[in-house]
CSV table of C-alpha atoms in Angstrom, one decimal:
chain,number,residue,atom,x,y,z
A,212,UNK,CA,-45.5,6.0,3.5
A,213,UNK,CA,-44.9,9.4,1.7
A,214,UNK,CA,-43.0,10.2,5.2
A,215,UNK,CA,-40.5,7.1,5.9
A,216,UNK,CA,-39.1,7.0,2.5
A,217,UNK,CA,-37.4,10.6,2.8
A,218,UNK,CA,-36.4,10.1,6.5
A,219,UNK,CA,-35.1,6.6,5.4
A,220,UNK,CA,-33.0,8.3,2.3
A,221,UNK,CA,-30.9,10.3,4.3
A,222,UNK,CA,-30.6,8.4,7.3
A,223,UNK,CA,-29.2,5.8,5.5
A,224,UNK,CA,-26.4,7.6,4.7
A,225,UNK,CA,-25.8,8.9,8.1
A,226,UNK,CA,-25.7,5.6,9.7
A,227,UNK,CA,-23.1,4.4,7.5
A,228,UNK,CA,-20.9,7.3,7.8
A,229,UNK,CA,-21.7,7.1,11.3
A,230,UNK,CA,-20.5,3.4,11.9
A,231,UNK,CA,-17.8,4.0,9.3
A,232,UNK,CA,-16.9,7.0,11.8
A,233,UNK,CA,-16.7,5.0,14.8
A,234,UNK,CA,-15.1,1.4,13.2
A,235,UNK,CA,-12.0,4.4,12.0
A,236,UNK,CA,-12.2,6.9,13.8
A,237,UNK,CA,-12.2,5.1,17.3
A,238,UNK,CA,-9.0,3.3,16.6
A,239,UNK,CA,-7.3,6.9,15.4
A,240,UNK,CA,-8.2,8.8,18.3
A,241,UNK,CA,-7.0,6.0,20.6
A,242,UNK,CA,-3.4,5.9,19.2
A,243,UNK,CA,-3.4,9.9,18.8
A,244,UNK,CA,-4.1,10.4,22.7
A,245,UNK,CA,-1.9,7.4,23.8
A,246,UNK,CA,1.2,8.6,22.1
A,247,UNK,CA,0.3,12.0,23.8
A,248,UNK,CA,0.3,10.6,27.5
A,249,UNK,CA,3.3,10.1,29.9
A,250,UNK,CA,4.3,6.1,31.0
A,251,UNK,CA,1.6,6.3,33.6
A,252,UNK,CA,-1.2,7.1,32.0
A,253,UNK,CA,-0.3,5.0,29.3
A,254,UNK,CA,-0.4,1.5,30.5
A,255,UNK,CA,-4.1,0.8,30.5
A,256,UNK,CA,-4.8,2.5,26.7
A,257,UNK,CA,-7.9,4.4,26.9
A,258,UNK,CA,-9.8,6.9,24.6
A,259,UNK,CA,-9.3,9.7,27.5
A,260,UNK,CA,-7.4,12.8,27.2
A,261,UNK,CA,-4.0,13.0,28.5
A,262,UNK,CA,-3.6,15.0,31.6
A,263,UNK,CA,-0.3,15.9,31.0
A,264,UNK,CA,1.0,16.3,27.4
A,265,UNK,CA,4.1,15.3,26.3
A,266,UNK,CA,4.1,14.5,22.6
A,267,UNK,CA,7.5,15.7,22.0
A,268,UNK,CA,9.6,13.5,24.2
A,269,UNK,CA,7.0,10.5,23.4
A,270,UNK,CA,7.9,11.3,19.4
A,271,UNK,CA,11.7,12.0,20.1
A,272,UNK,CA,11.8,9.2,22.0
A,273,UNK,CA,10.0,6.8,19.1
A,274,UNK,CA,12.3,8.3,16.6
A,275,UNK,CA,15.8,7.8,19.2
A,276,UNK,CA,15.0,4.8,20.6
A,277,UNK,CA,13.0,3.0,18.0
A,278,UNK,CA,16.0,3.7,15.3
A,279,UNK,CA,13.0,5.2,12.4
A,280,UNK,CA,16.0,6.6,10.5
A,281,UNK,CA,17.3,3.6,9.4
A,282,UNK,CA,14.2,1.6,9.5
A,283,UNK,CA,12.5,5.1,7.0
A,284,UNK,CA,15.6,4.4,4.7
A,285,UNK,CA,15.5,0.6,4.4
A,286,UNK,CA,11.6,0.7,3.5
A,287,UNK,CA,12.2,3.3,1.1
A,288,UNK,CA,15.2,1.3,-0.6
A,289,UNK,CA,11.9,-1.7,-0.7
A,290,UNK,CA,9.1,0.0,-1.5
A,291,UNK,CA,9.9,2.7,-4.1
A,292,UNK,CA,11.9,-0.4,-6.6
A,293,UNK,CA,9.2,-2.6,-5.7
A,294,UNK,CA,6.9,-0.1,-7.0
A,295,UNK,CA,8.8,0.9,-10.4
A,296,UNK,CA,8.9,-2.7,-11.0
A,297,UNK,CA,5.0,-3.5,-10.1
A,298,UNK,CA,4.5,-0.2,-12.7
A,299,UNK,CA,6.6,-1.2,-15.4
A,300,UNK,CA,5.8,-4.5,-15.7
A,301,UNK,CA,1.8,-4.8,-15.1
A,302,UNK,CA,1.8,-2.0,-17.7
A,303,UNK,CA,4.0,-4.0,-20.3
A,304,UNK,CA,1.7,-7.1,-19.8
A,305,UNK,CA,-1.7,-5.0,-19.5
A,306,UNK,CA,-0.5,-3.8,-23.0
A,307,UNK,CA,0.1,-6.8,-24.7
A,308,UNK,CA,-3.2,-8.6,-23.0
A,309,UNK,CA,-5.7,-5.6,-24.5
A,310,UNK,CA,-4.1,-6.1,-27.6
A,311,UNK,CA,-3.5,-9.6,-28.7
A,312,UNK,CA,-6.5,-11.5,-28.5
A,313,UNK,CA,-5.9,-15.4,-28.8
A,314,UNK,CA,-6.7,-18.6,-26.3
A,315,UNK,CA,-2.7,-18.6,-25.2
A,316,UNK,CA,-3.1,-14.7,-24.3
A,317,UNK,CA,-6.3,-14.9,-22.6
A,318,UNK,CA,-4.8,-18.5,-21.0
A,319,UNK,CA,-2.2,-16.2,-19.7
A,320,UNK,CA,-3.9,-13.1,-18.6
A,321,UNK,CA,-6.0,-15.5,-16.2
A,322,UNK,CA,-3.0,-17.0,-14.7
A,323,UNK,CA,-1.6,-13.4,-13.9
A,324,UNK,CA,-4.7,-11.8,-11.9
A,325,UNK,CA,-5.2,-15.3,-10.6
A,326,UNK,CA,-3.0,-13.6,-7.6
A,327,UNK,CA,-5.9,-11.2,-6.7
A,328,UNK,CA,-7.6,-14.8,-5.3
A,329,UNK,CA,-4.9,-16.9,-4.5
A,330,UNK,CA,-3.0,-16.0,-1.4
A,331,UNK,CA,0.8,-16.3,-1.3
A,332,UNK,CA,2.5,-19.4,0.4
A,333,UNK,CA,4.7,-17.9,3.1
A,334,UNK,CA,6.7,-21.4,3.0
A,335,UNK,CA,6.7,-21.7,-0.7
A,336,UNK,CA,8.2,-18.0,-0.5
A,337,UNK,CA,11.0,-18.5,1.5
A,338,UNK,CA,11.9,-22.0,0.8
A,339,UNK,CA,12.5,-20.3,-3.2
A,340,UNK,CA,14.3,-17.5,-2.2
A,341,UNK,CA,16.9,-19.3,-0.2
A,342,UNK,CA,17.4,-21.8,-3.4
A,343,UNK,CA,18.3,-18.2,-5.3
A,344,UNK,CA,20.3,-17.0,-2.7
A,345,UNK,CA,17.8,-13.9,-2.3
A,346,UNK,CA,16.4,-14.7,1.5
A,347,UNK,CA,17.3,-12.2,3.7
A,348,UNK,CA,18.2,-9.8,1.3
A,349,UNK,CA,16.4,-6.5,-0.1
A,350,UNK,CA,16.0,-7.9,-4.1
A,351,UNK,CA,14.3,-10.6,-2.8
A,352,UNK,CA,12.6,-9.0,-1.1
A,353,UNK,CA,11.3,-6.5,-3.7
A,354,UNK,CA,10.7,-9.8,-5.7
A,355,UNK,CA,7.8,-10.8,-3.4
A,356,UNK,CA,6.0,-7.1,-3.2
A,357,UNK,CA,6.6,-6.9,-6.6
A,358,UNK,CA,5.1,-10.6,-7.5
A,359,UNK,CA,2.1,-9.8,-4.6
A,360,UNK,CA,0.9,-6.8,-6.4
A,361,UNK,CA,1.4,-7.0,-10.4
A,362,UNK,CA,-1.9,-8.7,-10.3
A,363,UNK,CA,-3.7,-5.8,-9.7
A,364,UNK,CA,-1.6,-3.2,-11.6
A,365,UNK,CA,-2.3,-6.0,-14.5
A,366,UNK,CA,-5.9,-5.9,-13.7
A,367,UNK,CA,-6.5,-2.6,-13.4
A,368,UNK,CA,-4.2,-1.5,-16.6
A,369,UNK,CA,-5.6,-3.6,-19.0
A,370,UNK,CA,-9.1,-2.9,-18.4
A,371,UNK,CA,-8.2,1.0,-18.9
A,372,UNK,CA,-5.7,0.3,-22.2
A,373,UNK,CA,-8.8,-1.6,-23.6
A,374,UNK,CA,-10.6,1.6,-23.8
A,375,UNK,CA,-7.9,3.7,-25.4
A,376,UNK,CA,-8.9,3.9,-29.1
A,377,UNK,CA,-6.8,2.0,-31.4
A,378,UNK,CA,-6.2,4.7,-34.3
A,379,UNK,CA,-3.6,5.9,-32.1
A,380,UNK,CA,-1.6,3.2,-31.8
A,381,UNK,CA,-1.9,2.8,-35.9
A,382,UNK,CA,-1.6,6.5,-36.4
A,383,UNK,CA,2.0,6.2,-34.8
A,384,UNK,CA,2.8,2.8,-36.6
A,385,UNK,CA,2.1,4.2,-39.9
A,386,UNK,CA,4.9,7.3,-38.9
A,387,UNK,CA,7.2,4.7,-38.5
A,388,UNK,CA,7.3,4.5,-34.8
A,389,UNK,CA,8.2,1.6,-33.3
A,390,UNK,CA,6.3,-0.5,-30.4
A,391,UNK,CA,9.2,0.7,-28.1
A,392,UNK,CA,8.3,4.2,-29.0
A,393,UNK,CA,4.8,3.9,-29.0
A,394,UNK,CA,4.2,2.2,-25.5
A,395,UNK,CA,6.8,5.1,-23.6
A,396,UNK,CA,5.2,7.8,-25.9
A,397,UNK,CA,1.6,6.8,-26.1
A,398,UNK,CA,0.3,4.0,-23.7
A,399,UNK,CA,2.1,5.1,-20.4
A,400,UNK,CA,1.2,9.1,-20.7
A,401,UNK,CA,-2.5,7.7,-20.9
A,402,UNK,CA,-2.0,5.7,-18.1
A,403,UNK,CA,-1.4,8.1,-15.6
A,404,UNK,CA,-4.5,7.8,-13.4
A,405,UNK,CA,-4.1,4.0,-13.1
A,406,UNK,CA,-0.4,4.4,-12.5
A,407,UNK,CA,-1.5,7.1,-9.7
A,408,UNK,CA,-3.3,4.6,-8.0
A,409,UNK,CA,-1.6,1.4,-8.3
A,410,UNK,CA,1.2,3.7,-7.1
A,411,UNK,CA,-0.7,4.5,-4.2
A,412,UNK,CA,-2.1,1.5,-3.1
A,413,UNK,CA,0.9,-0.4,-3.7
A,414,UNK,CA,2.8,2.1,-1.6
A,415,UNK,CA,-0.3,1.4,1.2
A,416,UNK,CA,0.3,-2.0,1.6
A,417,UNK,CA,4.3,-2.4,0.8
A,418,UNK,CA,4.9,0.2,3.6
A,419,UNK,CA,2.5,-1.0,6.5
A,420,UNK,CA,3.5,-4.6,6.1
A,421,UNK,CA,5.1,-6.9,8.9
A,422,UNK,CA,4.3,-10.5,7.5
A,423,UNK,CA,6.5,-11.0,4.7
A,424,UNK,CA,9.0,-8.8,6.0
A,425,UNK,CA,9.2,-10.9,9.1
A,426,UNK,CA,9.4,-13.7,6.7
A,427,UNK,CA,11.8,-13.0,3.9
A,428,UNK,CA,14.5,-10.2,5.6
A,429,UNK,CA,14.0,-12.1,9.5
A,430,UNK,CA,14.8,-8.3,11.0
A,431,UNK,CA,18.4,-6.9,11.9
A,432,UNK,CA,20.2,-3.6,9.9
A,433,UNK,CA,17.6,-4.4,6.9
A,434,UNK,CA,14.0,-4.1,8.8
A,435,UNK,CA,11.9,-2.3,7.6
A,436,UNK,CA,9.7,0.6,9.6
A,437,UNK,CA,7.1,-1.9,10.9
A,438,UNK,CA,8.9,-4.6,11.4
A,439,UNK,CA,11.9,-2.5,13.3
A,440,UNK,CA,8.8,-1.4,15.6
A,441,UNK,CA,7.8,-5.3,16.1
A,442,UNK,CA,11.8,-6.0,16.7
A,443,UNK,CA,12.2,-3.3,19.5
A,444,UNK,CA,9.1,-4.2,21.0
A,445,UNK,CA,10.3,-8.0,20.9
A,446,UNK,CA,13.2,-6.9,23.2
A,447,UNK,CA,10.9,-5.4,25.8
A,448,UNK,CA,12.6,-2.2,25.0
A,449,UNK,CA,8.5,-0.9,25.0
A,450,UNK,CA,7.8,-2.9,26.9
A,451,UNK,CA,4.8,-1.2,28.6
A,452,UNK,CA,5.3,1.9,26.8
A,453,UNK,CA,2.2,2.2,25.0
A,454,UNK,CA,3.2,5.7,24.5
A,455,UNK,CA,6.0,5.6,22.7
A,456,UNK,CA,4.6,2.2,20.5
A,457,UNK,CA,1.6,4.5,19.5
A,458,UNK,CA,4.1,7.5,19.3
A,459,UNK,CA,6.1,4.5,16.8
A,460,UNK,CA,2.9,4.3,14.8
A,461,UNK,CA,2.0,7.8,14.1
A,462,UNK,CA,5.4,8.9,12.9
A,463,UNK,CA,5.5,5.4,11.1
A,464,UNK,CA,2.0,6.4,8.8
A,465,UNK,CA,2.1,10.2,8.5
A,466,UNK,CA,4.2,9.6,4.9
A,467,UNK,CA,1.7,7.7,3.6
A,468,UNK,CA,-1.1,9.2,5.1
A,469,UNK,CA,-0.1,12.3,3.4
A,470,UNK,CA,0.2,10.3,-0.1
A,471,UNK,CA,-2.9,9.3,0.4
A,472,UNK,CA,-4.3,12.7,1.2
A,473,UNK,CA,-2.6,13.7,-2.4
A,474,UNK,CA,-3.8,11.0,-4.5
A,475,UNK,CA,-7.4,9.7,-2.9
A,476,UNK,CA,-9.1,11.4,-6.0
A,477,UNK,CA,-6.6,9.6,-8.2
A,478,UNK,CA,-7.4,5.8,-6.3
A,479,UNK,CA,-10.9,6.5,-7.2
A,480,UNK,CA,-10.8,7.5,-10.8
A,481,UNK,CA,-8.2,5.6,-11.8
A,482,UNK,CA,-10.0,2.4,-9.9
A,483,UNK,CA,-13.4,3.2,-12.0
A,484,UNK,CA,-11.5,3.6,-14.9
A,485,UNK,CA,-9.6,0.2,-15.2
A,486,UNK,CA,-12.7,-1.6,-14.2
A,487,UNK,CA,-15.8,-0.2,-15.7
A,488,UNK,CA,-13.9,1.0,-19.0
């Protein structure tokens, strides 16, 4: 019995890592090797290495034929303002929820974080945007992303602010600081770990979104990178050209992979700070 316990102790993490590696590594390997194959080898995607490598040509065709530069700038014009609004609105709301104690504030907090559990109703969103004249526009898409991810931002930031000593804010008030000055000079700098986490999470989700972008933007000149790939594939430009589809996916994913690798420690520290504290 004493011999079995150590074996299971070390074998269980190894099993978990193996399963995680298979679940994540196999699809990544399939995408990577297929993006480097010529069309004849990529008609039926598999895990075999390419017999003839043509990575550069595939990536060049994906960028040129898929109009990736236009999609890249469209994604930036939607994702960056969404992240800024989520951070500012989430930090401001979280500060109020963390410092005010009343039944009305508690009810408002519960309503705000209910977005973590309740999925957005696409038909309702589209109808509201049409009534407001924001359908098929970037401001409408920004409003949708902001509303979708604001709950997550408020949840983590509220838990973090509650751990900040009130004495810091009280000392600033004694020195004559206004609430706005306290927020910008004290609260926001202390929220850096959670802000980094929220930034990375919102960027990862919004950058790869095609479902809501399809209903809100509708494609055309304002199509983001994932939506642009869908349009190109639907137009049969990439019909049976899996090597170009996967090359597009690889290039599209590179900015977010870089962001994740740089900020992965911030994600863990921000989540634990906001949820545990």
